Amino acid sequence: MSSQAEPGGNPWNKEAKQKFENKSKSEFFDPCQEAAARSIRCLNRNGGDRQMCTDYFEAYRACKKEWTNKRKKEGGGLFLSS
């Protein structure tokens, strides 16, 4: 699997940044999609028991937080500095 989903991996690496910048405006891109998919698979595997999947949820939140912070620092996307 890709390094994007690895714990502590960088969701905003060069490859992800290039994909994001080269996508069409209407296309959705989420470098944390693999972590989200793992969360969903965990829920399916455990009959919807959220307590069994807290590690997956935390990994997804951490990935999103890191990606959002890096986007803010770069001044990209919806994050406009005031």
CSV table of N, CA and C in Angstrom, one decimal:
chain,number,residue,atom,x,y,z
A,1,MET,N,0.8,-1.2,0.0
A,1,MET,CA,0.0,0.0,0.0
A,1,MET,C,0.9,1.2,0.0
A,2,SER,N,0.3,2.4,-0.3
A,2,SER,CA,1.1,3.6,-0.4
A,2,SER,C,1.5,4.1,0.9
A,3,SER,N,2.5,5.0,0.9
A,3,SER,CA,3.0,5.6,2.1
A,3,SER,C,2.0,6.6,2.7
A,4,GLN,N,1.0,7.0,1.9
A,4,GLN,CA,0.0,8.0,2.4
A,4,GLN,C,-0.8,7.4,3.6
A,5,ALA,N,-1.0,6.1,3.6
A,5,ALA,CA,-1.8,5.5,4.6
A,5,ALA,C,-1.0,5.0,5.8
A,6,GLU,N,0.3,5.0,5.7
A,6,GLU,CA,1.1,4.5,6.8
A,6,GLU,C,1.0,5.4,8.0
A,7,PRO,N,0.9,4.9,9.2
A,7,PRO,CA,0.9,5.8,10.4
A,7,PRO,C,2.1,6.7,10.4
A,8,GLY,N,1.9,7.9,10.6
A,8,GLY,CA,3.0,8.9,10.7
A,8,GLY,C,3.5,9.3,9.3
A,9,GLY,N,2.9,8.7,8.2
A,9,GLY,CA,3.2,9.0,6.9
A,9,GLY,C,2.8,10.4,6.5
A,10,ASN,N,3.4,10.9,5.5
A,10,ASN,CA,3.1,12.3,5.1
A,10,ASN,C,2.0,12.3,4.0
A,11,PRO,N,0.8,12.7,4.3
A,11,PRO,CA,-0.3,12.7,3.4
A,11,PRO,C,-0.1,13.7,2.3
A,12,TRP,N,0.8,14.7,2.5
A,12,TRP,CA,1.0,15.8,1.5
A,12,TRP,C,2.4,15.7,0.9
A,13,ASN,N,2.7,14.5,0.4
A,13,ASN,CA,4.0,14.4,-0.2
A,13,ASN,C,4.0,14.9,-1.7
A,14,LYS,N,5.1,14.8,-2.4
A,14,LYS,CA,5.2,15.4,-3.7
A,14,LYS,C,4.2,14.9,-4.7
A,15,GLU,N,4.0,13.5,-4.6
A,15,GLU,CA,3.1,12.9,-5.5
A,15,GLU,C,1.6,13.4,-5.3
A,16,ALA,N,1.2,13.5,-4.0
A,16,ALA,CA,-0.1,13.9,-3.7
A,16,ALA,C,-0.3,15.4,-4.1
A,17,LYS,N,0.7,16.2,-3.8
A,17,LYS,CA,0.6,17.6,-4.2
A,17,LYS,C,0.5,17.8,-5.7
A,18,GLN,N,1.2,17.0,-6.4
A,18,GLN,CA,1.2,17.1,-7.9
A,18,GLN,C,-0.2,16.7,-8.4
A,19,LYS,N,-0.8,15.6,-7.8
A,19,LYS,CA,-2.1,15.1,-8.2
A,19,LYS,C,-3.1,16.2,-7.9
A,20,PHE,N,-3.0,16.8,-6.7
A,20,PHE,CA,-4.0,17.8,-6.3
A,20,PHE,C,-3.9,19.0,-7.2
A,21,GLU,N,-2.7,19.5,-7.6
A,21,GLU,CA,-2.6,20.7,-8.4
A,21,GLU,C,-3.0,20.5,-9.8
A,22,ASN,N,-2.9,19.2,-10.3
A,22,ASN,CA,-3.2,18.9,-11.7
A,22,ASN,C,-4.6,18.4,-12.0
A,23,LYS,N,-5.4,18.2,-10.9
A,23,LYS,CA,-6.7,17.7,-11.1
A,23,LYS,C,-7.6,18.8,-11.7
A,24,SER,N,-8.7,18.4,-12.3
A,24,SER,CA,-9.7,19.5,-12.8
A,24,SER,C,-10.4,20.1,-11.6
A,25,LYS,N,-10.9,21.3,-11.7
A,25,LYS,CA,-11.5,22.0,-10.6
A,25,LYS,C,-12.7,21.3,-10.0
A,26,SER,N,-13.4,20.5,-10.8
A,26,SER,CA,-14.6,19.7,-10.3
A,26,SER,C,-14.2,18.4,-9.7
A,27,GLU,N,-13.0,18.0,-9.8
A,27,GLU,CA,-12.5,16.7,-9.3
A,27,GLU,C,-12.1,16.8,-7.8
A,28,PHE,N,-12.6,15.8,-7.0
A,28,PHE,CA,-12.3,15.8,-5.6
A,28,PHE,C,-11.0,15.0,-5.4
A,29,PHE,N,-10.1,15.4,-4.5
A,29,PHE,CA,-8.9,14.7,-4.2
A,29,PHE,C,-8.7,14.7,-2.7
A,30,ASP,N,-8.5,13.6,-2.1
A,30,ASP,CA,-8.3,13.5,-0.7
A,30,ASP,C,-7.1,12.5,-0.5
A,31,PRO,N,-5.9,13.1,0.0
A,31,PRO,CA,-4.8,12.2,0.2
A,31,PRO,C,-5.0,11.3,1.4
A,32,CYS,N,-6.0,11.5,2.1
A,32,CYS,CA,-6.3,10.6,3.3
A,32,CYS,C,-7.4,9.6,3.0
A,33,GLN,N,-7.7,9.4,1.7
A,33,GLN,CA,-8.8,8.5,1.3
A,33,GLN,C,-8.5,7.1,1.7
A,34,GLU,N,-7.3,6.6,1.7
A,34,GLU,CA,-7.0,5.3,2.1
A,34,GLU,C,-7.3,5.1,3.6
A,35,ALA,N,-6.9,6.0,4.4
A,35,ALA,CA,-7.2,5.9,5.8
A,35,ALA,C,-8.7,5.9,6.1
A,36,ALA,N,-9.5,6.7,5.3
A,36,ALA,CA,-10.9,6.7,5.4
A,36,ALA,C,-11.5,5.3,5.0
A,37,ALA,N,-11.0,4.8,3.9
A,37,ALA,CA,-11.4,3.4,3.5
A,37,ALA,C,-11.2,2.4,4.5
A,38,ARG,N,-10.0,2.5,5.2
A,38,ARG,CA,-9.7,1.5,6.3
A,38,ARG,C,-10.7,1.6,7.4
A,39,SER,N,-11.1,2.9,7.7
A,39,SER,CA,-12.1,3.1,8.8
A,39,SER,C,-13.5,2.4,8.4
A,40,ILE,N,-13.9,2.6,7.2
A,40,ILE,CA,-15.1,2.0,6.7
A,40,ILE,C,-15.1,0.5,6.7
A,41,ARG,N,-13.9,0.0,6.3
A,41,ARG,CA,-13.8,-1.5,6.3
A,41,ARG,C,-13.8,-2.1,7.7
A,42,CYS,N,-13.2,-1.3,8.6
A,42,CYS,CA,-13.3,-1.8,10.0
A,42,CYS,C,-14.7,-1.8,10.5
A,43,LEU,N,-15.5,-0.7,10.2
A,43,LEU,CA,-16.9,-0.7,10.7
A,43,LEU,C,-17.7,-1.9,10.1
A,44,ASN,N,-17.4,-2.1,8.8
A,44,ASN,CA,-18.1,-3.2,8.2
A,44,ASN,C,-17.8,-4.6,8.8
A,45,ARG,N,-16.5,-4.7,9.1
A,45,ARG,CA,-16.0,-6.0,9.7
A,45,ARG,C,-16.5,-6.2,11.1
A,46,ASN,N,-16.8,-5.1,11.8
A,46,ASN,CA,-17.2,-5.2,13.2
A,46,ASN,C,-18.6,-4.8,13.4
A,47,GLY,N,-19.4,-5.0,12.4
A,47,GLY,CA,-20.9,-4.7,12.6
A,47,GLY,C,-21.2,-3.3,13.0
A,48,GLY,N,-20.5,-2.3,12.6
A,48,GLY,CA,-20.8,-0.9,13.0
A,48,GLY,C,-20.3,-0.5,14.4
A,49,ASP,N,-19.6,-1.4,15.1
A,49,ASP,CA,-19.1,-1.0,16.4
A,49,ASP,C,-18.0,0.0,16.3
A,50,ARG,N,-18.3,1.2,16.6
A,50,ARG,CA,-17.3,2.3,16.5
A,50,ARG,C,-16.1,2.1,17.5
A,51,GLN,N,-16.4,1.6,18.6
A,51,GLN,CA,-15.4,1.4,19.6
A,51,GLN,C,-14.2,0.5,19.2
A,52,MET,N,-14.6,-0.4,18.3
A,52,MET,CA,-13.6,-1.4,17.8
A,52,MET,C,-12.7,-0.7,16.7
A,53,CYS,N,-13.0,0.5,16.3
A,53,CYS,CA,-12.3,1.1,15.2
A,53,CYS,C,-11.7,2.5,15.5
A,54,THR,N,-11.6,2.8,16.8
A,54,THR,CA,-11.1,4.1,17.2
A,54,THR,C,-9.7,4.4,16.7
A,55,ASP,N,-8.8,3.4,16.6
A,55,ASP,CA,-7.5,3.6,16.1
A,55,ASP,C,-7.5,4.1,14.6
A,56,TYR,N,-8.4,3.5,13.8
A,56,TYR,CA,-8.6,3.9,12.4
A,56,TYR,C,-9.1,5.3,12.3
A,57,PHE,N,-10.1,5.7,13.2
A,57,PHE,CA,-10.6,7.0,13.2
A,57,PHE,C,-9.5,8.0,13.6
A,58,GLU,N,-8.7,7.7,14.6
A,58,GLU,CA,-7.7,8.6,15.0
A,58,GLU,C,-6.6,8.8,13.9
A,59,ALA,N,-6.3,7.7,13.2
A,59,ALA,CA,-5.3,7.8,12.1
A,59,ALA,C,-5.9,8.7,11.0
A,60,TYR,N,-7.1,8.6,10.7
A,60,TYR,CA,-7.8,9.4,9.7
A,60,TYR,C,-7.8,10.9,10.1
A,61,ARG,N,-8.1,11.1,11.4
A,61,ARG,CA,-8.2,12.5,11.9
A,61,ARG,C,-6.8,13.1,11.8
A,62,ALA,N,-5.8,12.3,12.2
A,62,ALA,CA,-4.4,12.8,12.2
A,62,ALA,C,-3.9,13.2,10.8
A,63,CYS,N,-4.3,12.3,9.9
A,63,CYS,CA,-3.9,12.5,8.5
A,63,CYS,C,-4.6,13.8,8.0
A,64,LYS,N,-5.9,14.0,8.2
A,64,LYS,CA,-6.6,15.2,7.7
A,64,LYS,C,-6.0,16.4,8.4
A,65,LYS,N,-5.7,16.3,9.7
A,65,LYS,CA,-5.1,17.5,10.4
A,65,LYS,C,-3.8,17.9,9.8
A,66,GLU,N,-2.9,16.9,9.5
A,66,GLU,CA,-1.6,17.2,9.0
A,66,GLU,C,-1.8,17.8,7.5
A,67,TRP,N,-2.6,17.2,6.7
A,67,TRP,CA,-2.8,17.7,5.4
A,67,TRP,C,-3.4,19.1,5.4
A,68,THR,N,-4.4,19.4,6.3
A,68,THR,CA,-5.0,20.7,6.4
A,68,THR,C,-3.9,21.7,6.8
A,69,ASN,N,-3.1,21.4,7.8
A,69,ASN,CA,-2.1,22.3,8.3
A,69,ASN,C,-1.1,22.6,7.2
A,70,LYS,N,-0.7,21.6,6.4
A,70,LYS,CA,0.3,21.8,5.3
A,70,LYS,C,-0.3,22.7,4.3
A,71,ARG,N,-1.6,22.5,3.9
A,71,ARG,CA,-2.2,23.3,2.9
A,71,ARG,C,-2.3,24.8,3.4
A,72,LYS,N,-2.6,25.0,4.7
A,72,LYS,CA,-2.7,26.3,5.3
A,72,LYS,C,-1.3,27.0,5.1
A,73,LYS,N,-0.3,26.3,5.5
A,73,LYS,CA,1.1,26.9,5.4
A,73,LYS,C,1.4,27.3,4.0
A,74,GLU,N,1.0,26.5,3.0
A,74,GLU,CA,1.3,26.8,1.7
A,74,GLU,C,0.4,27.8,1.1
A,75,GLY,N,-0.7,28.2,1.8
A,75,GLY,CA,-1.6,29.2,1.3
A,75,GLY,C,-2.5,28.6,0.2
A,76,GLY,N,-2.7,27.4,0.1
A,76,GLY,CA,-3.5,26.8,-0.9
A,76,GLY,C,-5.0,26.5,-0.5
A,77,GLY,N,-5.8,26.3,-1.5
A,77,GLY,CA,-7.1,25.9,-1.3
A,77,GLY,C,-8.0,26.9,-0.7
A,78,LEU,N,-8.9,26.5,0.2
A,78,LEU,CA,-9.9,27.4,0.8
A,78,LEU,C,-9.3,28.1,2.0
A,79,PHE,N,-8.1,27.9,2.3
A,79,PHE,CA,-7.5,28.5,3.5
A,79,PHE,C,-6.8,29.9,3.1
A,80,LEU,N,-7.5,30.9,3.3
A,80,LEU,CA,-7.0,32.2,2.9
A,80,LEU,C,-6.5,32.9,4.2
A,81,SER,N,-5.4,33.5,4.1
A,81,SER,CA,-4.8,34.2,5.3
A,81,SER,C,-5.5,35.6,5.4
A,82,SER,N,-5.8,36.0,6.6
A,82,SER,CA,-6.5,37.3,6.7
A,82,SER,C,-5.5,38.3,7.3
